[in-house]
Coordinates of C-alpha atoms and ligand atoms in Angstrom, one line a residue:
M22 CA 76.8 27.3 10.1
S23 CA 76.9 24.7 12.8
L24 CA 73.5 23.4 11.7
I25 CA 74.6 22.8 8.1
E26 CA 77.9 21.1 9.2
I27 CA 76.0 18.8 11.6
D28 CA 73.8 17.7 8.8
R29 CA 76.9 17.1 6.5
I30 CA 78.6 15.1 9.3
Q31 CA 75.3 13.0 9.6
E32 CA 75.4 12.3 5.9
L33 CA 79.1 11.2 5.9
L34 CA 79.2 9.5 9.3
P35 CA 77.7 5.9 8.6
Q36 CA 80.0 5.3 5.5
W37 CA 83.2 6.5 7.5
L38 CA 82.2 4.3 10.2
E39 CA 81.9 1.2 8.4
T40 CA 85.1 1.7 6.7
S41 CA 86.8 2.3 10.2
R42 CA 85.0 -0.7 11.6
Q43 CA 87.1 -2.9 9.3
Q44 CA 90.0 -1.9 11.6
C45 CA 88.5 -3.8 14.5
G46 CA 89.9 -7.2 13.4
Y47 CA 93.4 -5.8 14.0
G48 CA 93.0 -5.0 17.6
K49 CA 92.2 -6.9 20.7
V50 CA 89.8 -6.0 23.7
A51 CA 91.2 -5.5 27.0
S52 CA 91.3 -8.8 29.2
Y53 CA 93.3 -7.8 32.2
I54 CA 90.1 -6.8 33.7
P55 CA 88.4 -10.1 33.1
E56 CA 85.0 -8.6 32.7
L57 CA 86.2 -6.5 29.9
S58 CA 87.0 -9.4 27.8
N59 CA 83.3 -10.0 27.1
S60 CA 83.2 -6.7 25.2
P61 CA 82.0 -6.9 21.4
I62 CA 85.1 -6.7 19.4
D63 CA 83.4 -5.4 16.2
A64 CA 81.4 -2.8 17.9
L65 CA 81.9 0.8 16.8
G66 CA 79.6 3.8 17.6
I67 CA 80.0 7.6 17.7
H68 CA 77.6 10.4 18.9
I69 CA 78.6 14.1 18.1
M70 CA 76.4 17.0 19.7
D71 CA 76.4 20.6 19.0
A72 CA 75.7 23.7 21.2
Q73 CA 72.1 23.7 20.0
G74 CA 71.7 20.2 21.1
Q75 CA 71.7 18.7 17.4
S76 CA 73.4 15.5 17.1
A77 CA 75.1 13.3 14.4
S78 CA 75.4 9.7 15.3
A79 CA 76.2 6.3 13.7
G80 CA 77.1 2.7 14.8
D81 CA 76.4 0.8 18.0
T82 CA 75.5 4.0 19.9
G83 CA 73.2 2.0 22.1
L84 CA 76.1 0.1 23.6
S85 CA 76.9 0.7 27.4
F86 CA 80.5 0.6 28.3
T87 CA 82.5 1.7 31.5
M88 CA 84.3 5.0 31.5
Q89 CA 87.6 3.6 32.8
S90 CA 90.4 6.1 32.2
I91 CA 88.0 8.8 30.9
S92 CA 86.5 9.3 34.3
K93 CA 90.2 10.5 35.4
V94 CA 89.4 13.9 33.5
F95 CA 86.4 14.4 35.8
T96 CA 88.0 13.4 39.1
L97 CA 90.8 15.8 38.3
I98 CA 88.3 18.5 37.9
L99 CA 86.4 17.7 40.8
A100 CA 89.6 17.4 43.0
L101 CA 90.6 20.8 41.6
M102 CA 87.3 22.3 42.5
D103 CA 87.4 20.8 46.1
N104 CA 91.0 21.7 46.8
G105 CA 92.4 24.3 44.4
E106 CA 95.6 23.9 42.1
N107 CA 98.1 24.3 44.6
V108 CA 96.9 21.2 46.7
V109 CA 96.5 19.1 43.6
F110 CA 99.7 19.8 42.0
D111 CA 101.6 19.1 45.2
K112 CA 100.5 15.5 44.9
V113 CA 100.6 15.0 41.1
G114 CA 102.8 16.4 38.1
M115 CA 101.9 18.1 35.0
E116 CA 104.1 16.1 32.4
P117 CA 103.5 13.1 30.2
T118 CA 105.6 10.0 30.8
G119 CA 105.9 8.2 27.5
D120 CA 105.2 5.1 29.4
N121 CA 102.3 2.7 29.9
F122 CA 99.3 3.9 31.8
N123 CA 100.1 1.5 34.4
S124 CA 103.6 1.8 34.7
M125 CA 105.6 2.2 37.9
L126 CA 109.0 2.8 36.3
K127 CA 109.2 6.5 36.7
L128 CA 107.4 6.7 40.1
E129 CA 110.6 5.9 41.6
L130 CA 112.9 6.8 39.1
V131 CA 112.5 10.4 38.9
Q132 CA 110.7 12.2 41.5
P133 CA 110.0 9.6 44.4
G134 CA 106.3 8.9 44.8
I135 CA 105.0 11.8 42.8
P136 CA 102.9 10.6 39.8
F137 CA 103.9 12.4 36.6
N138 CA 100.3 13.4 35.8
P139 CA 96.8 12.7 36.8
L140 CA 95.8 10.6 33.8
I141 CA 98.1 7.6 34.5
N142 CA 96.9 5.1 37.0
A143 CA 99.2 6.2 39.7
G144 CA 98.2 10.0 39.3
A145 CA 94.4 9.1 39.2
I146 CA 94.7 7.1 42.4
A147 CA 96.4 10.0 44.0
I148 CA 93.7 12.2 42.9
S149 CA 90.8 9.8 44.1
S150 CA 92.3 10.5 47.5
L151 CA 91.6 14.2 47.1
I152 CA 88.0 14.1 46.3
A153 CA 86.0 15.8 49.4
G154 CA 83.9 13.6 51.6
S155 CA 84.1 12.0 55.0
N156 CA 84.2 8.3 53.7
P157 CA 84.7 6.4 50.5
A158 CA 80.9 6.1 49.8
E159 CA 80.4 9.8 50.2
K160 CA 83.4 10.6 47.8
S161 CA 82.2 8.2 45.2
A162 CA 78.5 9.6 45.4
R163 CA 80.0 12.9 44.7
V164 CA 81.9 11.9 41.6
L165 CA 78.9 10.0 40.4
D166 CA 76.6 13.0 41.1
F167 CA 79.1 15.2 39.3
L168 CA 79.1 12.8 36.1
R169 CA 75.3 12.7 36.2
Q170 CA 75.1 16.5 36.2
L171 CA 77.6 16.9 33.3
S172 CA 76.0 14.1 31.3
N173 CA 72.4 15.3 32.1
N174 CA 71.6 11.7 32.7
S175 CA 70.4 11.1 36.3
S176 CA 70.3 7.4 35.8
L177 CA 74.2 6.9 35.2
N178 CA 75.3 4.3 37.5
Y179 CA 78.1 1.8 38.1
D180 CA 78.5 -1.7 36.2
L181 CA 79.0 -3.5 39.2
E182 CA 80.3 -6.7 37.5
V183 CA 83.2 -4.5 35.8
Y184 CA 83.9 -2.9 39.2
R185 CA 84.1 -6.2 41.0
S186 CA 86.1 -7.7 38.3
E187 CA 88.8 -4.9 38.5
K188 CA 88.7 -4.8 42.5
D189 CA 89.3 -8.6 42.5
T190 CA 92.2 -8.4 40.1
A191 CA 94.0 -4.9 40.6
N192 CA 97.3 -6.3 41.8
L193 CA 99.5 -3.7 40.1
N194 CA 97.2 -0.7 40.9
R195 CA 97.1 -2.0 44.5
S196 CA 100.9 -2.2 44.5
M197 CA 101.1 1.3 43.1
A198 CA 98.8 2.7 45.6
Y199 CA 100.7 1.2 48.5
F200 CA 103.8 2.7 47.1
L201 CA 102.1 6.2 47.0
K202 CA 101.0 5.7 50.4
D203 CA 104.3 4.9 51.7
N204 CA 105.6 8.3 50.1
G205 CA 102.9 10.3 51.7
V206 CA 101.0 11.0 48.5
L207 CA 97.8 9.2 49.6
Q208 CA 95.5 10.5 52.1
G209 CA 93.5 7.8 54.0
Q210 CA 93.4 4.1 53.9
V211 CA 94.7 2.7 50.6
E212 CA 91.8 0.2 49.9
D213 CA 89.4 3.1 50.6
V214 CA 91.2 5.2 48.0
L215 CA 91.1 2.4 45.7
D216 CA 87.4 1.8 46.0
V217 CA 86.6 5.4 45.0
Y218 CA 89.1 4.7 42.0
F219 CA 87.5 1.4 40.9
R220 CA 84.1 2.9 41.1
H221 CA 84.5 5.8 39.0
C222 CA 86.3 3.6 36.4
S223 CA 83.3 1.5 36.4
V224 CA 80.6 4.0 35.4
S225 CA 78.7 2.9 32.6
V226 CA 77.8 5.2 29.8
T227 CA 76.7 5.4 26.3
C228 CA 78.3 7.5 23.4
A229 CA 75.6 10.1 23.8
D230 CA 76.7 10.5 27.6
L231 CA 80.2 11.1 26.8
A232 CA 79.3 13.5 24.0
Q233 CA 77.1 15.6 26.4
M234 CA 80.0 15.7 29.0
A235 CA 82.5 16.6 26.3
L236 CA 80.2 19.4 25.2
V237 CA 80.5 21.1 28.7
L238 CA 84.3 20.8 28.3
A239 CA 84.1 22.2 24.8
H240 CA 82.3 25.2 26.2
N241 CA 84.8 25.9 28.8
G242 CA 82.6 24.6 31.6
K243 CA 79.1 25.7 30.7
N244 CA 76.2 23.5 29.5
P245 CA 75.6 25.6 26.1
L246 CA 72.0 24.4 26.2
T247 CA 71.2 25.8 29.5
G248 CA 73.9 28.3 30.1
E249 CA 74.5 27.1 33.5
E250 CA 78.3 27.0 34.5
L251 CA 79.2 23.5 35.7
I252 CA 83.1 23.9 36.0
P253 CA 85.4 27.0 36.4
R254 CA 86.9 27.8 33.1
R255 CA 90.5 27.6 34.4
Y256 CA 89.9 23.9 35.5
V257 CA 88.5 22.9 32.0
Q258 CA 91.7 24.5 30.5
I259 CA 93.8 22.4 32.6
A260 CA 91.9 19.4 31.8
K261 CA 91.9 20.1 28.1
T262 CA 95.7 20.5 28.2
F263 CA 96.3 17.1 30.1
M264 CA 94.1 15.5 27.4
I265 CA 96.2 17.0 24.6
T266 CA 99.5 15.9 26.3
C267 CA 98.6 12.6 27.8
G268 CA 95.0 11.8 27.1
M269 CA 95.6 9.1 24.5
Y270 CA 98.4 7.1 26.5
N271 CA 101.7 7.1 24.8
A272 CA 100.2 7.7 21.6
S273 CA 99.1 11.3 22.4
G274 CA 101.8 13.0 20.2
E275 CA 100.6 11.0 17.3
F276 CA 96.9 11.7 18.1
A277 CA 97.8 15.3 18.3
I278 CA 99.2 15.1 14.9
Q279 CA 96.5 13.1 13.2
V280 CA 93.5 14.5 14.9
G281 CA 94.6 17.5 16.6
L282 CA 91.7 17.6 19.3
P283 CA 91.7 17.1 23.2
A284 CA 90.7 13.5 23.9
K285 CA 90.7 10.9 26.7
S286 CA 90.4 7.1 25.9
G287 CA 89.9 4.2 28.3
V288 CA 90.6 0.4 28.2
S289 CA 86.7 -0.3 27.4
G290 CA 87.4 1.3 24.0
G291 CA 85.7 4.7 24.9
I292 CA 87.1 8.0 23.8
L293 CA 85.7 11.4 24.8
S294 CA 86.8 14.1 22.5
M295 CA 85.5 17.6 21.5
V296 CA 86.0 20.6 19.0
P297 CA 86.5 23.3 21.4
G298 CA 83.7 25.9 21.2
R299 CA 81.6 23.5 19.0
Y300 CA 81.1 19.8 19.6
G301 CA 81.2 17.2 22.1
I302 CA 82.2 13.6 20.9
G303 CA 81.6 10.4 22.5
L304 CA 82.8 7.1 20.7
V305 CA 83.1 3.3 21.6
G306 CA 85.2 0.8 19.8
P307 CA 86.4 -1.9 22.2
S308 CA 89.0 -3.5 19.9
L309 CA 92.4 -1.7 21.2
N310 CA 95.5 -1.1 19.3
R311 CA 98.9 -1.7 20.9
K312 CA 98.8 1.7 22.6
G313 CA 95.6 1.0 24.3
N314 CA 93.3 3.2 22.2
S315 CA 90.3 2.2 20.2
I316 CA 91.7 1.0 16.9
A317 CA 88.8 1.8 14.7
G318 CA 87.7 4.8 16.7
V319 CA 91.0 6.6 16.3
A320 CA 90.9 5.9 12.4
L321 CA 87.3 7.3 12.5
L322 CA 88.3 10.6 14.3
E323 CA 91.3 11.0 11.9
A324 CA 89.0 10.7 9.0
I325 CA 86.4 13.2 10.4
S326 CA 88.9 15.7 11.7
Q327 CA 90.7 15.8 8.6
E328 CA 87.8 16.0 6.4
F329 CA 86.5 19.0 8.5
D330 CA 89.7 20.6 9.3
W331 CA 89.1 20.5 13.0
S332 CA 92.7 20.2 14.2
L333 CA 93.4 22.9 16.7
F334 CA 97.1 23.1 15.3
Ligands
LIG6 N1 90.6 0.9 35.7 C1 91.5 1.0 34.6 C2 92.8 0.5 35.2 O1 93.0 1.1 36.4 C3 91.6 2.1 34.0 C4 92.6 2.0 32.8 C5 92.4 2.8 31.6 O2 91.5 2.9 31.1 O3 93.4 3.4 31.1 O4 93.6 -0.2 34.9

């Protein structure tokens, strides 16, 4: 069944992609990290992979882009594998905020210093401090190795220009991190924690890399091609739940209604999504809507999910 469907997806994908691409002109590429403003505004690419390793793809799948917030799903998982649930959820909450990803508003307002969830910036910075390792280089190397393993791509690496560009301009994230440190949420030196965070956000991938990582999540932590368990099922369940409740910034509710799949987006225009038990999906479209999600990417996922009735709900 899956073989037939993936062929059908491949048939329809190029046309849907070109229709969705027309949305690109209505969005903007992120520019608060200066290097990201060089991203091609009209680009759109998608790669869908099934459990047999068959793929359907269309558009600008050769484009490399940085993972940005998509990496937060995997640092959360690694922090859970390193520390267990009690330690992690002592430092970050489990609730969506309804605010922007870089908002400080509720940090002070509701429960002092504890970020609402691990996918907003404050939460992900707290998670970066929980990655095991005796220094920032070792922690970053562990994250990169984990991403290489999940993507089955040993040459995955940082985009150092994006990394430096973010590090040089991250006043807001820096202020948040100092606030967290003051509240006892961060372990270690603030700049060391931020370095781990900036590095994982700057890991450069293609749509196929994201699709392969998503495929592992779609199969509850197992690589379906090798049968190897890479992540305990419980931690995949936690990550997927966060993807549904807060993976698409404060448009997660709308995305759940229109697409109905776990997903995480990043300011580079990347989206990692999946059809649980079946497909891994990697997508890029750097032109962003007002909520910070790929404008054409969301339109494309809506079209595919509705056509194939993929919504989980
Ligand atoms: N590195 C980005 C930041 O901290 C990630 C934001 C995102 O992709 O949502 O601002």
